Tab-separated table of C-alpha atoms in Angstrom:
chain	number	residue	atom	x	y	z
T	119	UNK	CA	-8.979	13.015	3.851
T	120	UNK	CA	-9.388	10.649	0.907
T	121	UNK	CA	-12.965	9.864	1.157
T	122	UNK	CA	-16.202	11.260	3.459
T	123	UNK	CA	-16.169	8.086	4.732
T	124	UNK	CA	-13.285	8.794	6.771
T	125	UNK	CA	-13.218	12.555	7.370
T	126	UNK	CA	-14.315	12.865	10.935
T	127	UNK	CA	-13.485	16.376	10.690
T	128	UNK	CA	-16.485	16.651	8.153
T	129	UNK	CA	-19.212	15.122	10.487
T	130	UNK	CA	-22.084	17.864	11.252
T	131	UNK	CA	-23.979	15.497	13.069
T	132	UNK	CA	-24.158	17.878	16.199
T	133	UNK	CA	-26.097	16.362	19.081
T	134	UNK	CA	-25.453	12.962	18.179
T	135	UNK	CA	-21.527	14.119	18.462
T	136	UNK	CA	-19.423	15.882	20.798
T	137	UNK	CA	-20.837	18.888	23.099
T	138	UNK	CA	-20.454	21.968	20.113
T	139	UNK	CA	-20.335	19.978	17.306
T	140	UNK	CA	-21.656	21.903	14.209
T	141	UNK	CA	-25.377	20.672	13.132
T	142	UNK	CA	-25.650	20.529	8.656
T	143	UNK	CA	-28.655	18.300	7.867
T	144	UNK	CA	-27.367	19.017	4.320
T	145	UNK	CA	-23.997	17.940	4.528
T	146	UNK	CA	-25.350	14.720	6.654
T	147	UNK	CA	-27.871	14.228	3.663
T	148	UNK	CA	-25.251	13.876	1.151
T	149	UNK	CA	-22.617	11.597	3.176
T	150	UNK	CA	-25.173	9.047	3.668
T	151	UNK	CA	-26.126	9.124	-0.096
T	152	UNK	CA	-22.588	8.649	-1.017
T	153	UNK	CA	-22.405	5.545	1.596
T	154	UNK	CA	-25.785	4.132	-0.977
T	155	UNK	CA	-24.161	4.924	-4.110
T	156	UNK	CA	-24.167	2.309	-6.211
T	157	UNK	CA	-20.706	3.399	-8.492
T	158	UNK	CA	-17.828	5.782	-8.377
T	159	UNK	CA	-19.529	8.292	-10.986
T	160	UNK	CA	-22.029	8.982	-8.568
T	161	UNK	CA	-19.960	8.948	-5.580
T	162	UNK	CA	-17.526	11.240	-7.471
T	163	UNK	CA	-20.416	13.856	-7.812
T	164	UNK	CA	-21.567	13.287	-4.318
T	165	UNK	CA	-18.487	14.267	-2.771
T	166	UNK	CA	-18.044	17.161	-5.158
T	167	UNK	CA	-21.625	18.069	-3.603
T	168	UNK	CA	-20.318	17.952	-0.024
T	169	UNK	CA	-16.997	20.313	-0.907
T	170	UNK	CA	-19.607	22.835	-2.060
T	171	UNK	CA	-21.729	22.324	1.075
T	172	UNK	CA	-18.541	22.207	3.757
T	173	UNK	CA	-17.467	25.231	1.918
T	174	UNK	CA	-20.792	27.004	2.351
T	175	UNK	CA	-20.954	25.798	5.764
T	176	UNK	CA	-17.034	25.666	7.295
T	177	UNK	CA	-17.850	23.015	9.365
T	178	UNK	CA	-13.828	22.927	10.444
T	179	UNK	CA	-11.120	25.169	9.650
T	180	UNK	CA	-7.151	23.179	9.165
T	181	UNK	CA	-5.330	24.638	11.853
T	182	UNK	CA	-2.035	23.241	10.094
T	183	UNK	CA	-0.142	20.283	9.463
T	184	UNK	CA	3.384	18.566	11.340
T	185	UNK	CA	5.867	16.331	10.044
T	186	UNK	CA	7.767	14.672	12.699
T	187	UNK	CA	11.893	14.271	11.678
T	188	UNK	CA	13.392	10.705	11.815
T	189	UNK	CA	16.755	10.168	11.078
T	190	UNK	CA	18.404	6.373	10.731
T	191	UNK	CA	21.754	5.212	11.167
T	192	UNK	CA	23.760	4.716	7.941
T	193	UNK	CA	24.180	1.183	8.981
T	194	UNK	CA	20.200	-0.017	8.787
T	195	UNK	CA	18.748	-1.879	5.963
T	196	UNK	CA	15.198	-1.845	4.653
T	197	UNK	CA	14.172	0.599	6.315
T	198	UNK	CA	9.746	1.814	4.953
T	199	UNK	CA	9.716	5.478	4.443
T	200	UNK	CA	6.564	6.147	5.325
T	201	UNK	CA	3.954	8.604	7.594
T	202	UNK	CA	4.690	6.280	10.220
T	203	UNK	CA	7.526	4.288	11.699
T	204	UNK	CA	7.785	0.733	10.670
T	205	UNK	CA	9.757	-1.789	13.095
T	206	UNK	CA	9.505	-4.473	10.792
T	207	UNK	CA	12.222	-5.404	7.377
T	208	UNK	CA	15.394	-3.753	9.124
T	209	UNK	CA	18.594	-4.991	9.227
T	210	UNK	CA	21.298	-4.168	10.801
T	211	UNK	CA	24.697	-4.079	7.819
């Protein structure tokens, strides 16, 4: 998750989420003052803030990660290596 912006996993907004979603006034505290900072320094530091306090807390614990396989046939052309599978810029030798 690049950014607490979009780390859904990280939300401890309990009530106002899902039935059994973890409550962390704390952690809530410090994602919206990393939405109102006003430069990177300070988000930087912010977000180094909410490690500590997720860590304290454990508001989620990774269960693992998958990679799905794709293969190609040797006779496709520009094909995007990428997380996902992109239908676009192949052709066909």
């Amino acid at each position: 998750m690049l950014t607490p912006a979009v780390n859904n996993q990280l939300r401890t907004n309990g009530d106002k989420a899902w039935f059994g979603w973890p409550s962390n006034a704390r952690i809530e505290a410090l994602r919206e003052e990393w939405f109102q900072a006003q430069d990177l320094a300070t988000q930087q530091k912010l977000a180094s803030e909410i490690q500590v306090a997720a860590y304290d807390f454990v508001p989620y614990v990774p269960t693992g990660q998958f990679l799905i396989p794709t293969a190609y046939r040797k006779n496709l052309d520009g094909i995007i290596i990428a997380p996902v599978v992109f239908l676009w810029n192949v052709d066909k030798k």
